[in-house]
Tab-separated table of C-alpha atoms in Angstrom:
chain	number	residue	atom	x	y	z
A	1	UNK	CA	-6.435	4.672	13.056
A	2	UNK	CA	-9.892	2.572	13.496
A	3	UNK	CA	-11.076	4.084	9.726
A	4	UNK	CA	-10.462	0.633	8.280
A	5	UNK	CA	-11.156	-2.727	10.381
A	6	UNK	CA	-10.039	-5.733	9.178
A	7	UNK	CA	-10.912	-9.154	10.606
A	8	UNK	CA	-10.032	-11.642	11.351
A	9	UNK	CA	-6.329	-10.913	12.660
A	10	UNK	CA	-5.538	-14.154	12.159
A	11	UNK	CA	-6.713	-16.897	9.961
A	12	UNK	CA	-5.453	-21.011	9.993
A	13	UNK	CA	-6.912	-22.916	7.520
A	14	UNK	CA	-6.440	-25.854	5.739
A	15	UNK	CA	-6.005	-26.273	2.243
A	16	UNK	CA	-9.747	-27.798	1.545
A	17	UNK	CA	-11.227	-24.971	3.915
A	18	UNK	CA	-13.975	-22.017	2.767
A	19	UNK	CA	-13.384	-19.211	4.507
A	20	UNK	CA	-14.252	-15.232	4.270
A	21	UNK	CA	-12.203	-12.337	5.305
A	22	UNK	CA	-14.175	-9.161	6.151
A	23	UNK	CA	-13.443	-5.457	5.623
A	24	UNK	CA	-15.351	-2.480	6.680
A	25	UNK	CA	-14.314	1.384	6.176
A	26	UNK	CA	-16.164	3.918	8.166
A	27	UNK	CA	-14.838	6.887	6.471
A	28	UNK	CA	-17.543	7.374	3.741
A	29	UNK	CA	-15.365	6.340	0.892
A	30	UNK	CA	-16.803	4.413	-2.398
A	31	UNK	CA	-13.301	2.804	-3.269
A	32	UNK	CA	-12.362	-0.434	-1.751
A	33	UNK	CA	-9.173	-2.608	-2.753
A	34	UNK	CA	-7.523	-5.713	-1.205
A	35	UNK	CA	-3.710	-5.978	-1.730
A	36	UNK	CA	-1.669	-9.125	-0.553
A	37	UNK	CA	1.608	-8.674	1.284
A	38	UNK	CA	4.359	-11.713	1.429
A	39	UNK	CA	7.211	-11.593	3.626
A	40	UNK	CA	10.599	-9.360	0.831
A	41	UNK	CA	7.648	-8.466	-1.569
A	42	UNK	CA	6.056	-5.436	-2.458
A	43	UNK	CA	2.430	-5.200	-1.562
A	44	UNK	CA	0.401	-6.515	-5.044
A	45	UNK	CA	-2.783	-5.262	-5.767
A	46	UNK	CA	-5.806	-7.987	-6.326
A	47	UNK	CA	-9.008	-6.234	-6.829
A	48	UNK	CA	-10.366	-2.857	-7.190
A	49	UNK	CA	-13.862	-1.736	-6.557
A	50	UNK	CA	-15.542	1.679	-7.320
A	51	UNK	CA	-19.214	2.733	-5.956
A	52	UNK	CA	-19.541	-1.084	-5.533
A	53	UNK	CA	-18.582	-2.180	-9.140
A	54	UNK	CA	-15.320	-4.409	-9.805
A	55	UNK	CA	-12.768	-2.372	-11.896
A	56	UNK	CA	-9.660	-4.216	-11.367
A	57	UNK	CA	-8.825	-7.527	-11.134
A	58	UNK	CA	-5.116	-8.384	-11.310
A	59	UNK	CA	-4.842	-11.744	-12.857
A	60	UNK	CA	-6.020	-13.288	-9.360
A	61	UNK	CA	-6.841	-17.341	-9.463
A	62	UNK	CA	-10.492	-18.239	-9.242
A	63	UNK	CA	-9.769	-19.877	-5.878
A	64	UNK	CA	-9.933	-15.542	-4.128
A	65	UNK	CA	-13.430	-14.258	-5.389
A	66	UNK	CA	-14.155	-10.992	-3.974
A	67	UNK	CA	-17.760	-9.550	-2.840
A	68	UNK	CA	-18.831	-6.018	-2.797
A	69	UNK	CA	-22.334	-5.542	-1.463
A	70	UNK	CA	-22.038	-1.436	-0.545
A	71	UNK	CA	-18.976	1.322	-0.426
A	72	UNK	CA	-18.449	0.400	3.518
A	73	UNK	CA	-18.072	-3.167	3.135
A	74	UNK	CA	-15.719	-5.623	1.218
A	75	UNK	CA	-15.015	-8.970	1.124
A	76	UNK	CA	-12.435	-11.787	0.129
A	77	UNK	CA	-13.794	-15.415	0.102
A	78	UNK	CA	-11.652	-18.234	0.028
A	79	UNK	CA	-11.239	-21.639	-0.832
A	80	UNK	CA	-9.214	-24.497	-1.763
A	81	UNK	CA	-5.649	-22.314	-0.953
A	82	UNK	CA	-2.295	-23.410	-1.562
A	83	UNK	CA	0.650	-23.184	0.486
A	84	UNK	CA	2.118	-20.181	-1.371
A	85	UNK	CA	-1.149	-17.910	-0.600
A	86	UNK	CA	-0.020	-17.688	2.823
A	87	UNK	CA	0.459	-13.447	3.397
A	88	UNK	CA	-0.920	-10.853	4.982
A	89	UNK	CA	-4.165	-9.417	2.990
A	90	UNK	CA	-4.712	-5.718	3.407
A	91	UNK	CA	-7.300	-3.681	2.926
A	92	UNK	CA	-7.700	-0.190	1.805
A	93	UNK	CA	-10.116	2.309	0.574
A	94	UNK	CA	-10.054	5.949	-1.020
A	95	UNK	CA	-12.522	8.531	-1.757
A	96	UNK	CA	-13.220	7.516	-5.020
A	97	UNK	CA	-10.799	5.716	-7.128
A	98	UNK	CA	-8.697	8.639	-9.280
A	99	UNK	CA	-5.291	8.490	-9.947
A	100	UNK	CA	-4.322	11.003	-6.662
A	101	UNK	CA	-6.459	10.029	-3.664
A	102	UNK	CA	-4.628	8.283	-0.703
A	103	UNK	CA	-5.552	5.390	0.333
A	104	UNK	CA	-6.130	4.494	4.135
A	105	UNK	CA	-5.074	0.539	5.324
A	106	UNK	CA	-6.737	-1.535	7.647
A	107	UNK	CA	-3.982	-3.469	9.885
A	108	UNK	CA	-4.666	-6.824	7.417
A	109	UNK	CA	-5.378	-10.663	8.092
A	110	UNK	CA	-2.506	-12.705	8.391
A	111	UNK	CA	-3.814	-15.679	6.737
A	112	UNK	CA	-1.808	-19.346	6.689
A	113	UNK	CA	-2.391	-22.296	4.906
A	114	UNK	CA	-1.389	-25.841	6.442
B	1	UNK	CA	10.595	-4.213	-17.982
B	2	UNK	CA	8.738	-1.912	-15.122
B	3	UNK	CA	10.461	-1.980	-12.050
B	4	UNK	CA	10.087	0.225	-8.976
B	5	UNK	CA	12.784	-0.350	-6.504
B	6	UNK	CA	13.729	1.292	-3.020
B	7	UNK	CA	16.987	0.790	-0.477
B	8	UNK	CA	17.008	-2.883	-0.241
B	9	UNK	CA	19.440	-2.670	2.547
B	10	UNK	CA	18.405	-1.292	5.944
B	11	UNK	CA	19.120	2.272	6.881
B	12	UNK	CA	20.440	2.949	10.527
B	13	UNK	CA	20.961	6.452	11.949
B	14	UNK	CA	21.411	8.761	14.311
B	15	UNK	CA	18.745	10.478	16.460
B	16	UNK	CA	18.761	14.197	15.253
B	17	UNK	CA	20.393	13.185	11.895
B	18	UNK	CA	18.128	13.646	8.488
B	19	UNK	CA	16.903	10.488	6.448
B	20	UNK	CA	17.088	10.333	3.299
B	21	UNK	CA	15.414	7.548	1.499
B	22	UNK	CA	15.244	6.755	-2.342
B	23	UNK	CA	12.952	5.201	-4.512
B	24	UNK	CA	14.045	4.757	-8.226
B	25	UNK	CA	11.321	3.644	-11.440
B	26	UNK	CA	12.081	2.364	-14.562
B	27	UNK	CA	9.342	2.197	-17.244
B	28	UNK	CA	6.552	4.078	-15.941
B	29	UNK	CA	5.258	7.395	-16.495
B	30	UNK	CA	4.001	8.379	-13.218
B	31	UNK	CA	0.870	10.778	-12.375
B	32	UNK	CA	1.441	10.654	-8.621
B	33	UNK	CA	3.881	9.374	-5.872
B	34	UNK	CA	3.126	8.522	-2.754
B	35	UNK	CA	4.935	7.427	0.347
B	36	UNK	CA	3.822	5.610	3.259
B	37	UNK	CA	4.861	4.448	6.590
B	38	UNK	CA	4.001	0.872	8.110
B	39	UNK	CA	4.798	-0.433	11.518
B	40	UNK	CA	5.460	-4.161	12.491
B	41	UNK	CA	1.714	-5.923	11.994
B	42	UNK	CA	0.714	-2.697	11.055
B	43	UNK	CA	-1.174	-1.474	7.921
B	44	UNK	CA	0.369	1.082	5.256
B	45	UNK	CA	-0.112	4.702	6.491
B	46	UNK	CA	-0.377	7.570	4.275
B	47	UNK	CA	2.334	10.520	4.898
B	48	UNK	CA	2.616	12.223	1.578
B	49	UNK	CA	1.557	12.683	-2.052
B	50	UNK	CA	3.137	14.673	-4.982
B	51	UNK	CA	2.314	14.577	-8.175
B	52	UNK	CA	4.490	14.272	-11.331
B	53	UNK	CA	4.985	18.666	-12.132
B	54	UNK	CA	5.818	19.318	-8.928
B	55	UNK	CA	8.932	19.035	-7.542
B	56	UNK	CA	9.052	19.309	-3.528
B	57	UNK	CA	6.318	18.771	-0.940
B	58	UNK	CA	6.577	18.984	2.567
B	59	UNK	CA	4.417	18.323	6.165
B	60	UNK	CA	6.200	19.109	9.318
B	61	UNK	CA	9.306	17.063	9.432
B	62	UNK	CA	8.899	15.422	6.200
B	63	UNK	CA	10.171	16.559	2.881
B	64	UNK	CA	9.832	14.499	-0.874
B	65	UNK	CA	11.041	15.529	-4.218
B	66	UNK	CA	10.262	14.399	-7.142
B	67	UNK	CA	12.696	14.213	-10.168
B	68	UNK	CA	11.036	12.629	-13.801
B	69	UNK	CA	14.144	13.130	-15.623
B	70	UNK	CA	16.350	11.022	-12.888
B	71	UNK	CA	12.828	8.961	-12.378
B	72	UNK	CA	13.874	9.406	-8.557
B	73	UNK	CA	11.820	10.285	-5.428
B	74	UNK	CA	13.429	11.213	-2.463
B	75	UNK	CA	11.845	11.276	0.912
B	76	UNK	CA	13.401	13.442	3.402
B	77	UNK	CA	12.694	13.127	7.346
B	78	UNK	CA	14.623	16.311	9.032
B	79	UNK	CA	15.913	16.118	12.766
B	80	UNK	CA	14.652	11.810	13.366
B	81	UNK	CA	13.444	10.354	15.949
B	82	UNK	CA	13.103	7.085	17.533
B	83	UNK	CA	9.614	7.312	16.828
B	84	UNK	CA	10.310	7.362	13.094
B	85	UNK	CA	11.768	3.990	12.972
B	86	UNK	CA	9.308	1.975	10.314
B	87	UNK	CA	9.804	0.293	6.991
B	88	UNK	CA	8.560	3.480	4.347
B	89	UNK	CA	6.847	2.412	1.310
B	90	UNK	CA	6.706	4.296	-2.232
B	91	UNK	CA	4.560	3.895	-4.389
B	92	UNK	CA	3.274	5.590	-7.736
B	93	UNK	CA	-0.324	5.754	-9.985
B	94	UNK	CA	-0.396	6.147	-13.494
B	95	UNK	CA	-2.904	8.412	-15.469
B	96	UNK	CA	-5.827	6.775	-16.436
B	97	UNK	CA	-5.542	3.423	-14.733
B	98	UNK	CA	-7.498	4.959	-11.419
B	99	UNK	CA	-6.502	4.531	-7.912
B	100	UNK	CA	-4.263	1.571	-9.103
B	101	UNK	CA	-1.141	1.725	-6.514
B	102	UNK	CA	2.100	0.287	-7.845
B	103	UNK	CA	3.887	0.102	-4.584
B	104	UNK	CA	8.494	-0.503	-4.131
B	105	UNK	CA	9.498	-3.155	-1.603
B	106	UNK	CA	10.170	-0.806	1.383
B	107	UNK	CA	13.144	0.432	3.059
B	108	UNK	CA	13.094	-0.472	6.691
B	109	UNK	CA	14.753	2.865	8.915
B	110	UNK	CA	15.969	2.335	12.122
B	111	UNK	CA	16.768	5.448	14.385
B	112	UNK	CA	19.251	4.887	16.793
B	113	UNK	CA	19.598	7.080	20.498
């Protein structure tokens, strides 16, 4: 499924590095989220956004700050990682954000810090 | 505390058999389940939602129930396949707390020949 793309694939940085992670849904949905996956771990949620506007932020450091700037497009910009924030980060979006929509995945960066 | 948990042990069977996974709650009152499927490198992908009054759903091959007095969900996939072999996620929303997915670990299936 190409609904949700994701990029980069791949990300190496090091622990002083800015960098941004992009997300972009072509299915006309106006709810965006970005989960992080580590290896034995449930997927976590991080941030929730509804017709652009932040709703949910799951106690996620300062050093992830999210950007919204419409419904098709999300963002995750980093800096200053440690170690331990080495995962894959998913993507996802819904048709609004109510308790029983779906949610559709992109196929996630797999992002690791030296 | 609140704890969703699935198989954490690997299921293996036979082509043709029926899998059954589980995925137990403790401390939630659910408004929706949901299971997905997600390949190696892969994204989550949707299969099936069911929400907390009803108690069966099915598409094609694929069958989950829904118990709130056990706080169980079982996901059902009749007559496997090769094909089917994935980890399957659950995971549940709670009323009033939006689109907020609270997902289990996974169970990884493997169907055998």
């Amino acid at each position: 499924e190409t609904g949700v793309t994701q990029t980069p694939r791949h990300l190496v940085m090091g622990m002083t590095n800015k960098k941004s992670l992009k997300c972009e849904q072509h299915l006309g949905h106006n709810a965006m989220y970005w989960y992080k996956q580590s290896a034995k771990k449930p997927l976590e949620l991080m941030f929730v956004y509804n017709f652009k506007e932040q709703t949910e932020n799951n106690s996620v450091p300062s050093r992830f700050s999210p950007e919204c700037p419409n419904s098709s497009h999300l963002f995750l910009h980093l800096h200053t990682l440690q170690p331990e924030d080495s995962a894959l980060y998913l993507c996802a979006s819904s048709q609004d954000s109510r308790e029983d929509q779906p949610q559709h995945f992109g196929d996630g960066t797999r992002l690791s810090i030296l | 505390s609140q704890k969703i948990e699935q198989n954490s042990e690997a299921l293996n069977i036979q082509e043709g058999k029926t899998a059954t996974l589980t995925c137990n709650y403790t401390n939630y009152s659910p408004a929706y389940l949901q299971w997905y499927r997600q390949d190696p490198g892969r994204g989550p992908v949707f299969l099936l939602l069911i929400r907390e009054n009803e108690k069966e759903k099915r598409k094609e091959r694929l069958k989950v129930t829904f118990d709130t007095t056990l706080k169980q969900s079982l996901f059902h996939i009749t007559a496997s396949q090769p094909a089917d072999s994935a980890t399957y996620l659950c995971a549940l929303t709670i009323y009033n707390q939006g689109g907020k997915l609270i997902f289990g670990q996974g169970t990884e299936l493997s169907v055998k020949p």
